[in-house]
């Protein structure tokens, strides 16, 4: 190779890569961030290439992860460092921390993206944070080992599940007080409202069920149970949930059953089980709801589900023990 | 007259109001002996509150939940002294507590069960691993939270077989409990296809647990004791009495790992267990007690949580109602073992995964992969329904 040619190549390379990137990035490409609980990293996935494009070193034991509403930052709870780190999505650098209180795990934010509610697993507490000012503005006492967090579509009610107390606590967001507590099956891990606010779905890991709660009457009105031929019932452990915008379909991660159940949002019947990776934890839809990404803890990968076809179409290797996932708005 | 009537109505109103706000009180008793046994290793020396500290943590956990349900739990601990009448103590506890956690030797557990048979008290055995209490001497008023010897032996044996360490040199202590553990290990070996290539007995000749020049002597004794053994993969020691097993690791004539009562030990809990959310309870325990959580602490925590869980589900403190729920098919309890724990309906033994610990880390958790069962893989550990001698009455 002559010196001239080599120089020529060097000259063209950036152009080529820019062209490639542009061609491969039509409007619907999203960026997914995966927290790797053991790896102490966050994997960044381009949903168009379905490949990891960056790996960001974060604090210890990253689990709960969520985009800020404006899409500029990703917040990740690093439990063993007792803080939430803020990643700038432009530079992929940690630029700030939030005063989360001890051992933050899952968190949720209001519709405006102003207030963040954090479950402090070690402290029986929910911490309230002003996201803009990065300050702690309050705390609420809840049951033993708070975990799942959800906010009602009207923003008036915050839900926290406590794993050893086995309850979904209903918290009035204006008064910051527990107004009702509903018993569910053992070890409730995740909660999510239907988009129309008519039902609250709460998964129980050890109970292996999903309770459906009437958010007005505060009673359990239904329960989804799972049964997979050839699998003992103890291996079926409901964890993460994903509800489609039309509230018609609910995806339920079943942990060591290595499957995601597809549940009819209306009849609460299980329609199908999709085989994903090992110990499936959490999930997130792409904003166009074409795809659903699940984190598979033990197999260290992410499964991509085609939502309409109800099929797993791809598996992407990420860091060690992937736990949470969030996708750019 | 009218004024008196209004006053009376007012009083009734106040009384009902008080009733509505008074929490449901649930008393749990805890019966044990004072004093703790001497261990060979100083770091394993149990604290005076071994066990009861776990129950107290569960009382806190139950009360955090109880705050939302208007239920309140209390624990009354009785430490028996030498010569105390265990039956009298149990009767006295049963006067105010519908539930009693027992950490007693086998015969005393039986005595308490029979004494309280007609009183409706629910007993939770947190301390005895004796299979006899779940088999020929099972009692309908006792729930067994502690794992059995056969469960512990099977948990260890499954791992050794999985590891392809199938040739065992079995060393048995000279006390009754040691012999019972050796029986369980022999049963395990024949169930899972291991071979005991030779058995040796380590005679307890007495002597102090701690001496100033102990190590020098032990270093000479142990290699000699284990020499000229047939080819073996692992030395399995049955020494519940803590006489010799802890002296074996690194001192065997042949370079072989040690398991059983030292080295790799099967246990219901270990201070290093951090899977399945266990870090949370370990942290809560250390914060409360400034020491690590032991297997007995965990067994007592689980016993207390079983009561708390059933009371929260039934919204009742009545032992009969709560016991019916505990024995029912909807009952399960979460205890940081990665799956729900349920009761074997034929002898009221709690099914549970068993940890295998080397004292610093959890090496594995049994049942091991590949040990299958038609009902629950947890029933591959210990005496199963078809073999049971228990007839609950």
XYZ file of C-alpha atoms in Angstrom:
722
model
C 0.000 0.000 0.000
C 1.441 3.357 -0.908
C 1.530 6.193 1.502
C -0.840 8.116 -0.717
C -3.458 5.374 -0.754
C -3.245 4.958 2.985
C -3.792 8.667 3.449
C -6.697 8.498 1.063
C -8.288 5.736 3.091
C -7.806 7.681 6.267
C -9.510 10.595 4.612
C -12.491 8.592 3.471
C -13.057 6.507 6.522
C -14.912 9.049 8.670
C -17.138 9.919 5.732
C -17.956 6.310 5.098
C -18.796 5.655 8.692
C -20.999 8.748 8.841
C -22.784 7.529 5.713
C -23.230 4.063 7.141
C -24.543 5.447 10.391
C -27.002 7.715 8.592
C -28.238 4.890 6.399
C -28.702 2.578 9.323
C -30.389 5.134 11.525
C -33.821 5.986 10.212
C -36.165 7.953 12.456
C -37.277 4.966 14.511
C -33.902 3.943 15.886
C -33.875 4.062 19.635
C -31.189 3.645 22.221
C -31.638 1.144 25.038
C -29.668 1.285 28.287
C -29.207 -1.936 30.246
C -27.969 -2.037 33.858
C -25.653 -4.977 34.552
C -25.997 -5.796 38.249
C -22.756 -7.733 38.650
C -20.701 -6.079 35.943
C -21.143 -2.576 37.443
C -21.718 -1.341 33.919
C -24.478 -0.051 31.673
C -24.670 -1.498 28.155
C -25.942 0.798 25.404
C -27.875 -0.887 22.586
C -28.768 0.631 19.233
C -32.216 -0.801 18.443
C -31.591 -0.547 14.732
C -28.368 -2.499 14.635
C -29.453 -4.577 17.640
C -25.905 -4.338 18.894
C -24.094 -2.969 21.919
C -22.526 0.319 20.882
C -21.031 1.357 24.219
C -20.437 0.094 27.739
C -20.408 2.646 30.525
C -18.722 2.003 33.870
C -21.010 2.948 36.727
C -21.122 2.506 40.525
C -21.704 -0.700 42.426
C -24.712 -2.937 41.826
C -26.651 -0.975 39.200
C -30.291 -2.056 39.027
C -33.198 0.408 38.531
C -32.634 2.442 35.365
C -34.765 5.085 33.652
C -34.528 7.901 31.113
C -35.418 11.403 32.230
C -38.591 12.546 30.465
C -36.641 14.901 28.166
C -34.468 11.991 27.031
C -31.262 13.847 27.852
C -30.190 11.747 30.795
C -30.356 8.212 32.096
C -30.696 7.696 35.842
C -29.320 4.470 37.285
C -29.639 3.331 40.908
C -26.319 1.984 42.159
C -27.516 0.332 45.370
C -24.216 -0.508 47.010
C -23.007 3.078 46.526
C -26.240 4.436 48.042
C -26.897 6.825 45.182
C -28.473 7.292 41.755
C -26.011 8.218 39.033
C -26.995 10.428 36.115
C -25.582 9.609 32.684
C -25.498 12.285 29.966
C -26.731 10.442 26.873
C -24.713 12.713 24.567
C -21.346 12.042 26.094
C -22.169 8.695 27.806
C -20.480 10.079 30.907
C -21.725 10.162 34.472
C -22.348 13.828 35.100
C -24.197 13.907 38.392
C -25.729 11.978 41.286
C -29.084 12.143 43.043
C -29.474 11.934 46.856
C -31.437 8.712 46.763
C -30.960 7.590 50.361
C -29.504 4.177 51.223
C -29.662 1.191 48.859
C -31.856 2.520 46.056
C -33.338 -0.155 43.828
C -36.336 0.787 41.701
C -37.699 4.299 41.169
C -40.364 6.102 39.218
C -40.997 9.693 38.175
C -44.095 11.820 37.696
C -45.419 12.654 34.233
C -43.689 16.036 34.178
C -40.371 14.437 35.029
C -39.920 16.733 38.016
C -40.258 14.437 40.976
C -38.547 11.099 41.482
C -39.701 8.475 43.976
C -37.078 5.951 45.064
C -37.499 2.659 46.951
C -34.792 2.309 49.639
C -34.606 -1.429 50.100
C -32.615 -1.372 53.341
C -34.556 1.333 55.094
C -38.313 0.663 54.735
C -38.481 4.095 53.118
C -39.465 5.796 49.873
C -37.336 8.872 49.182
C -38.737 11.818 47.195
C -36.305 13.778 45.018
C -36.569 16.975 42.989
C -34.915 15.882 39.747
C -34.059 19.407 38.505
C -32.577 20.634 41.761
C -31.067 17.223 42.559
C -32.264 17.515 46.132
C -34.136 15.273 48.523
C -37.495 16.798 49.369
C -39.121 14.160 51.527
C -39.508 10.549 52.573
C -42.345 8.147 53.328
C -42.264 5.154 55.682
C -43.498 1.940 54.055
C -43.273 -1.833 54.665
C -40.222 -4.103 54.899
C -37.955 -4.106 51.824
C -39.624 -1.610 49.492
C -39.121 -2.524 45.848
C -41.644 -1.894 43.076
C -42.643 1.694 42.254
C -45.445 2.958 40.022
C -47.354 6.158 39.600
C -50.998 6.458 38.562
C -51.683 8.043 35.167
C -53.202 11.106 36.897
C -50.139 11.350 39.123
C -52.194 11.392 42.314
C -51.275 7.970 43.620
C -47.835 6.467 44.026
C -47.543 2.720 44.511
C -44.777 1.036 46.425
C -44.551 -2.711 46.927
C -42.761 -4.091 49.991
C -41.211 -7.509 49.545
C -41.342 -8.928 53.053
C -44.522 -7.104 54.110
C -46.199 -8.440 50.942
C -48.191 -5.308 50.236
C -48.854 -2.691 47.623
C -48.897 0.638 49.475
C -51.035 3.409 47.995
C -49.397 6.755 48.682
C -51.143 10.103 48.171
C -48.506 12.100 46.269
C -49.714 15.486 47.529
C -49.784 14.504 51.203
C -46.968 11.949 50.894
C -48.879 9.573 53.123
C -49.850 5.931 52.843
C -53.631 5.973 52.330
C -54.186 2.252 51.749
C -52.247 -1.005 51.759
C -53.322 -4.090 49.859
C -52.005 -7.566 50.679
C -50.732 -9.515 47.682
C -48.872 -12.811 47.287
C -45.353 -13.186 48.724
C -42.507 -10.956 47.604
C -44.189 -8.343 45.406
C -41.550 -6.947 43.046
C -43.067 -4.779 40.399
C -46.174 -2.656 39.915
C -47.699 -0.984 36.897
C -50.943 0.837 36.187
C -52.960 0.301 33.062
C -52.752 3.442 30.952
C -56.451 4.143 31.532
C -55.843 3.909 35.277
C -58.523 1.239 35.728
C -56.270 -1.466 37.116
C -53.017 -1.832 38.988
C -50.986 -4.966 38.198
C -48.565 -6.227 40.857
C -46.220 -9.182 40.329
C -45.271 -11.513 43.209
C -41.955 -13.276 42.772
C -42.243 -15.994 45.418
C -46.013 -16.305 45.057
C -45.501 -16.688 41.292
C -48.639 -14.672 40.509
C -49.795 -11.265 39.315
C -52.481 -9.558 41.403
C -54.875 -7.168 39.713
C -55.999 -4.429 42.050
C -58.906 -1.990 41.773
C -57.122 1.305 42.501
C -60.274 2.991 43.792
C -61.622 0.270 46.043
C -58.153 -0.977 47.030
C -59.066 -4.624 46.641
C -57.590 -7.483 44.639
C -60.117 -8.193 41.901
C -58.230 -10.865 39.994
C -55.120 -12.957 39.968
C -53.107 -14.266 37.046
C -51.489 -17.647 37.650
C -49.031 -19.393 35.382
C -48.446 -23.015 34.557
C -45.823 -24.326 32.180
C -45.710 -28.037 31.375
C -42.525 -29.647 32.630
C -41.687 -26.791 34.990
C -42.228 -27.057 38.734
C -44.352 -24.237 40.086
C -41.602 -22.853 42.371
C -39.557 -21.971 39.278
C -42.274 -19.676 37.993
C -41.567 -16.303 39.579
C -43.324 -13.215 38.257
C -41.074 -10.152 38.142
C -41.120 -7.376 35.503
C -44.294 -6.268 33.721
C -45.003 -4.424 30.480
C -48.464 -3.174 29.495
C -49.130 -2.020 25.924
C -50.531 1.492 25.462
C -53.939 0.129 24.456
C -53.979 -1.911 27.703
C -54.873 -4.997 25.715
C -51.722 -7.014 26.232
C -49.537 -7.489 29.277
C -46.113 -9.100 29.178
C -44.913 -10.737 32.401
C -41.310 -11.806 33.020
C -41.250 -15.141 34.845
C -37.677 -15.134 36.248
C -36.086 -18.592 36.483
C -38.887 -20.054 34.311
C -36.902 -18.348 31.511
C -40.119 -17.228 29.874
C -42.217 -14.161 29.259
C -45.960 -14.731 29.529
C -48.333 -12.855 27.267
C -51.544 -12.067 29.139
C -54.797 -10.704 27.756
C -55.259 -7.301 29.419
C -59.016 -7.645 29.519
C -59.737 -11.293 30.332
C -56.492 -11.748 32.330
C -55.957 -15.057 30.547
C -52.459 -16.250 29.697
C -52.253 -16.513 25.899
C -48.720 -17.628 25.270
C -45.284 -18.193 26.784
C -42.180 -16.989 24.972
C -38.859 -18.630 25.738
C -36.234 -15.960 26.460
C -32.888 -16.075 28.301
C -32.253 -17.345 31.827
C -33.775 -15.583 34.866
C -35.626 -12.883 32.993
C -35.962 -9.743 35.143
C -37.344 -6.609 33.554
C -38.509 -5.264 30.225
C -39.117 -2.111 28.195
C -40.994 -1.346 24.979
C -39.579 0.751 22.180
C -41.765 3.915 22.042
C -43.412 2.704 18.809
C -44.212 -0.541 20.669
C -42.837 -2.638 17.859
C -40.322 -4.300 20.103
C -40.002 -5.352 23.720
C -36.576 -5.859 25.280
C -36.104 -8.180 28.257
C -33.058 -8.497 30.513
C -31.992 -12.071 31.194
C -29.940 -12.143 34.397
C -28.171 -15.474 34.304
C -27.532 -15.827 30.564
C -26.103 -12.276 30.399
C -28.200 -11.263 27.424
C -31.181 -9.257 26.239
C -34.023 -10.816 24.253
C -35.798 -8.773 21.594
C -39.472 -9.607 21.203
C -41.444 -8.607 18.122
C -44.603 -7.378 19.869
C -47.053 -7.838 16.970
C -45.711 -11.239 15.921
C -45.301 -12.308 19.600
C -41.944 -13.853 18.793
C -38.413 -13.574 20.079
C -36.404 -12.334 17.108
C -32.994 -11.658 18.534
C -30.650 -12.116 21.498
C -27.962 -9.593 22.318
C -25.052 -10.325 24.644
C -24.566 -7.596 27.262
C -22.621 -7.291 30.562
C -22.710 -9.499 33.654
C -26.152 -10.113 35.203
C -28.301 -7.656 33.227
C -31.157 -6.396 35.414
C -32.953 -3.234 34.252
C -33.680 -1.667 30.870
C -34.839 1.740 29.655
C -35.322 2.973 26.105
C -34.975 6.528 24.759
C -38.317 8.351 24.338
C -81.662 9.271 84.614
C -81.433 10.586 81.078
C -78.061 12.039 81.851
C -76.914 8.657 83.155
C -78.235 7.001 80.018
C -76.410 9.452 77.776
C -73.314 8.814 79.830
C -73.705 5.082 79.388
C -74.223 5.438 75.642
C -71.158 7.640 75.531
C -69.164 4.993 77.348
C -70.334 2.281 74.963
C -69.394 4.491 72.031
C -65.969 5.107 73.476
C -65.476 1.423 74.123
C -66.327 0.431 70.566
C -64.059 3.158 69.290
C -61.253 1.829 71.411
C -61.991 -1.653 70.117
C -61.800 -0.418 66.559
C -58.419 1.175 67.079
C -56.831 -1.396 69.387
C -54.541 -3.584 67.338
C -54.929 -7.336 67.136
C -52.387 -8.595 69.688
C -50.503 -11.758 68.830
C -48.229 -13.256 71.473
C -45.441 -15.629 70.511
C -43.471 -17.537 73.130
C -39.876 -18.711 72.804
C -38.709 -21.637 74.898
C -35.054 -22.594 75.138
C -32.263 -23.405 77.539
C -29.938 -20.840 79.023
C -26.298 -21.078 77.995
C -24.699 -22.055 74.719
C -22.532 -24.979 73.717
C -18.794 -24.684 73.350
C -17.558 -24.859 69.784
C -14.104 -25.831 68.592
C -13.714 -22.640 66.603
C -13.816 -19.457 68.617
C -15.446 -17.545 65.755
C -18.332 -19.991 65.699
C -19.116 -19.581 69.376
C -22.834 -18.701 69.434
C -24.044 -15.577 71.226
C -26.329 -15.806 74.228
C -29.226 -14.570 72.110
C -28.580 -17.091 69.313
C -31.941 -17.856 67.726
C -34.041 -15.452 69.734
C -32.332 -12.537 67.957
C -33.758 -13.859 64.675
C -37.211 -14.155 66.196
C -36.987 -10.568 67.451
C -36.043 -9.319 63.987
C -39.066 -11.120 62.565
C -41.218 -9.518 65.285
C -39.985 -6.122 63.994
C -40.747 -7.182 60.417
C -44.186 -8.491 61.425
C -44.905 -5.240 63.250
C -43.888 -3.089 60.268
C -46.473 -5.041 58.287
C -48.830 -5.019 61.278
C -48.779 -1.207 61.305
C -50.769 -1.295 58.059
C -53.130 -4.055 59.242
C -53.573 -2.972 62.854
C -51.831 -6.086 64.154
C -49.183 -6.175 66.854
C -46.765 -8.970 67.702
C -44.778 -9.564 70.887
C -42.204 -12.172 71.858
C -41.807 -13.661 75.328
C -38.571 -15.548 75.817
C -38.140 -18.162 78.530
C -34.634 -19.500 79.219
C -34.778 -22.731 81.164
C -32.128 -23.282 83.808
C -30.762 -26.603 84.973
C -33.530 -28.502 86.752
C -36.401 -26.334 85.465
C -39.566 -28.215 84.516
C -40.016 -27.773 80.791
C -43.695 -28.803 80.881
C -44.526 -26.252 83.559
C -42.685 -23.537 81.641
C -44.546 -24.429 78.438
C -47.908 -24.406 80.217
C -47.173 -21.007 81.678
C -46.189 -19.590 78.275
C -49.314 -21.079 76.711
C -51.443 -19.055 79.157
C -50.768 -15.902 77.150
C -49.178 -17.058 73.878
C -51.034 -19.064 71.238
C -47.781 -19.798 69.435
C -44.532 -21.061 70.943
C -41.179 -21.399 69.194
C -39.114 -24.273 70.553
C -35.346 -24.585 70.619
C -35.131 -27.704 72.748
C -33.618 -31.195 72.697
C -35.764 -33.893 71.091
C -37.230 -35.402 74.246
C -38.178 -32.034 75.668
C -39.781 -31.021 72.387
C -41.927 -34.134 72.628
C -42.772 -33.433 76.242
C -43.942 -29.911 75.417
C -45.952 -31.164 72.430
C -47.742 -33.734 74.559
C -48.255 -31.367 77.485
C -49.918 -28.741 75.281
C -51.733 -31.219 73.050
C -55.232 -30.207 74.140
C -54.600 -26.516 74.630
C -54.597 -25.580 70.955
C -51.158 -23.961 71.153
C -49.232 -24.035 67.870
C -45.621 -25.162 68.361
C -42.850 -24.256 65.947
C -39.716 -26.336 66.262
C -36.822 -24.096 65.282
C -33.996 -25.952 66.981
C -34.172 -29.720 66.516
C -32.932 -31.468 63.388
C -33.911 -34.928 64.654
C -35.765 -36.958 62.013
C -37.540 -38.898 64.769
C -39.709 -35.843 65.542
C -40.997 -35.888 61.937
C -41.262 -39.670 61.692
C -42.288 -42.191 64.337
C -42.592 -39.456 66.991
C -44.321 -36.805 64.900
C -46.980 -34.677 66.579
C -49.906 -32.884 64.990
C -49.304 -29.670 66.939
C -45.686 -29.134 65.870
C -44.471 -27.376 62.723
C -40.810 -28.094 61.981
C -38.912 -25.112 60.649
C -35.418 -26.508 61.205
C -34.288 -28.849 58.444
C -33.756 -32.509 59.375
C -30.490 -34.436 59.497
C -31.522 -36.393 56.423
C -32.278 -33.153 54.564
C -28.840 -31.774 55.482
C -27.090 -35.041 54.568
C -28.927 -35.285 51.241
C -28.142 -31.660 50.411
C -24.446 -32.315 50.969
C -24.507 -35.708 49.243
C -26.186 -34.366 46.114
C -23.424 -31.823 45.707
C -20.602 -34.325 46.331
C -22.118 -36.680 43.778
C -22.616 -33.834 41.287
C -18.945 -32.982 41.829
C -18.080 -36.643 41.129
C -16.608 -37.041 44.583
C -18.277 -40.360 45.105
C -15.769 -42.214 47.300
C -16.249 -41.102 50.885
C -14.121 -41.747 53.946
C -16.653 -41.465 56.776
C -15.349 -40.421 60.182
C -17.904 -40.611 62.968
C -17.793 -39.154 66.461
C -18.591 -41.269 69.493
C -21.724 -39.436 70.683
C -25.340 -40.333 69.830
C -25.976 -37.274 67.641
C -22.809 -37.976 65.669
C -24.037 -41.523 65.041
C -27.419 -40.233 63.899
C -25.757 -37.909 61.405
C -23.609 -40.812 60.205
C -26.825 -42.847 59.695
C -28.219 -40.034 57.587
C -25.006 -39.839 55.544
C -25.036 -43.595 54.906
C -28.630 -43.315 53.728
C -27.616 -40.446 51.424
C -24.710 -42.412 49.978
C -26.908 -45.357 49.075
C -29.670 -43.098 47.635
C -27.423 -41.070 45.377
C -24.796 -43.591 44.409
C -21.829 -42.619 46.559
C -19.620 -45.249 48.171
C -18.361 -45.156 51.744
C -14.950 -46.749 51.285
C -14.239 -46.960 54.998
C -15.615 -45.785 58.314
C -13.585 -44.643 61.274
C -14.686 -43.617 64.727
C -13.140 -40.688 66.524
C -13.437 -41.436 70.220
C -14.132 -38.471 72.470
C -11.700 -38.910 75.324
C -12.599 -35.592 76.895
C -10.196 -32.726 77.249
C -10.402 -28.971 76.978
C -11.704 -27.182 73.905
C -9.057 -24.516 74.186
C -5.435 -24.893 75.162
C -2.402 -22.734 74.672
C -0.404 -25.249 72.679
C -3.324 -27.029 70.986
C -2.296 -26.581 67.357
C 1.014 -28.399 67.712
C -0.661 -31.473 69.101
C -3.533 -31.506 66.608
C -1.124 -31.147 63.725
C 0.458 -34.434 64.777
C -2.783 -36.247 65.637
C -4.915 -35.628 62.550
C -2.550 -36.867 59.812
C -1.927 -40.025 61.814
C -5.635 -40.562 62.378
C -6.392 -40.329 58.658
C -3.463 -42.307 57.257
C -3.644 -45.671 55.482
C -7.146 -45.023 54.179
C -8.331 -46.720 50.987
C -8.479 -44.429 47.942
C -11.144 -41.775 48.584
C -12.301 -38.450 47.096
C -13.607 -36.648 50.147
C -13.525 -37.093 53.896
C -17.013 -36.805 55.354
C -17.089 -36.126 59.081
C -20.096 -36.701 61.356
C -19.295 -34.687 64.455
C -22.285 -32.725 65.676
C -20.725 -32.766 69.141
C -17.831 -30.595 67.956
C -15.023 -32.853 69.113
C -12.723 -33.228 66.108
C -14.167 -32.338 62.668
C -12.955 -28.738 62.638
C -9.408 -30.051 63.124
C -9.488 -32.074 59.894
C -9.243 -29.569 57.012
C -5.629 -29.208 55.778
C -4.472 -31.921 58.191
C -5.579 -35.139 56.478
C -2.817 -37.605 55.524
C -3.949 -37.552 51.899
C -4.664 -34.147 50.404
C -8.462 -34.422 50.309
C -11.303 -31.989 50.944
C -13.379 -32.309 54.121
C -17.167 -32.095 54.289
C -19.964 -32.828 56.757
C -19.421 -31.247 60.167
C -16.444 -29.193 58.940
C -15.144 -27.936 55.599
C -18.181 -27.927 53.342
C -21.166 -27.838 55.700
C -24.875 -28.151 54.888
C -26.893 -25.521 56.719
C -30.167 -23.633 56.573
C -28.375 -20.282 56.671
C -24.961 -18.693 56.471
C -23.837 -15.151 57.218
C -22.314 -14.958 53.731
C -25.529 -15.879 51.888
C -26.400 -12.908 49.680
C -28.594 -14.268 46.904
C -32.308 -13.689 46.430
C -32.482 -10.490 48.423
C -30.743 -12.086 51.427
C -28.431 -9.071 51.689
C -31.385 -7.092 53.035
C -32.093 -9.383 55.963
C -28.374 -9.824 56.693
C -28.060 -6.030 56.870
C -31.146 -5.675 59.062
C -29.860 -8.379 61.381
C -26.344 -6.963 61.739
C -27.748 -3.473 62.333
C -29.940 -4.780 65.154
C -27.492 -7.178 66.802
C -23.951 -6.138 65.839
C -23.193 -9.739 64.931
C -23.761 -12.147 62.036
C -26.944 -14.140 61.531
C -26.699 -17.871 62.262
C -28.762 -20.823 61.037
C -30.675 -20.897 64.332
C -31.385 -17.151 64.051
C -32.784 -17.763 60.573
C -34.876 -20.731 61.671
C -36.383 -18.651 64.467
C -36.924 -15.725 62.062
C -38.734 -18.035 59.661
C -40.872 -19.544 62.452
C -41.916 -16.066 63.589
C -42.562 -14.968 60.009
C -44.729 -18.061 59.413
C -46.976 -16.867 62.232
C -46.877 -13.260 60.961
C -47.637 -14.299 57.406
C -50.599 -16.464 58.446
C -51.976 -13.797 60.801
C -51.789 -11.177 58.041
C -53.551 -13.483 55.561
C -56.320 -14.593 57.953
C -56.561 -11.315 59.871
C -56.913 -13.448 62.958
C -54.843 -14.137 66.044
C -56.795 -17.261 66.901
C -54.288 -20.157 66.908
C -56.835 -22.572 65.454
C -57.670 -20.343 62.488
C -54.024 -19.439 61.904
C -52.880 -23.074 62.173
C -55.546 -24.207 59.689
C -54.200 -21.631 57.225
C -50.569 -22.684 57.808
C -51.525 -26.290 57.071
C -53.665 -25.319 54.059
C -52.647 -25.513 50.434
C -52.440 -21.722 49.993
C -49.718 -21.273 52.572
C -46.183 -20.370 51.642
C -43.494 -18.201 53.161
C -40.626 -16.269 51.582
C -37.301 -16.698 53.365
C -34.593 -15.529 50.926
C -34.069 -18.977 49.439
C -35.078 -18.147 45.871
C -38.408 -19.941 46.015
C -41.446 -20.228 48.205
C -41.243 -22.512 51.213
C -44.202 -24.765 51.952
C -45.036 -27.462 54.487
C -44.946 -31.199 53.862
C -48.522 -32.062 54.744
C -47.632 -35.528 56.026
C -45.376 -34.347 58.873
C -45.500 -30.498 58.895
C -41.830 -30.176 57.931
C -40.892 -26.958 56.103
C -39.510 -27.667 52.634
C -36.401 -25.587 52.024
C -33.311 -25.318 49.857
C -30.160 -26.039 51.884
C -27.006 -23.955 51.627
C -23.555 -25.520 51.401
C -21.052 -23.233 53.034
C -17.329 -23.365 53.627
C -17.643 -20.872 56.469
C -16.679 -17.902 54.336
C -18.832 -18.304 51.220
C -21.880 -20.182 50.031
C -20.415 -22.799 47.690
C -23.707 -24.130 46.355
C -27.400 -24.480 47.133
C -29.164 -27.866 47.051
C -31.230 -29.511 45.611
C -28.711 -29.855 42.785
C -29.598 -29.739 39.137
C -30.657 -33.131 37.847
C -32.119 -34.477 41.095
C -35.695 -34.721 39.976
C -38.947 -35.303 41.797
C -42.501 -35.798 40.621
C -43.895 -33.262 43.089
C -41.222 -30.856 44.341
C -37.477 -31.009 43.876
C -37.226 -29.901 47.498
C -38.578 -33.327 48.387
C -35.399 -34.927 47.058
C -33.981 -33.695 50.382
C -34.786 -35.851 53.396
C -37.320 -38.568 54.046
C -40.095 -38.368 51.470
C -43.810 -39.130 51.674
C -43.619 -42.792 50.521
C -41.016 -43.600 53.190
C -42.483 -41.684 56.107
C -43.358 -43.343 59.380
C -45.376 -40.337 60.489
C -49.111 -40.626 61.111
C -50.379 -37.269 62.253
C -53.195 -37.464 64.764
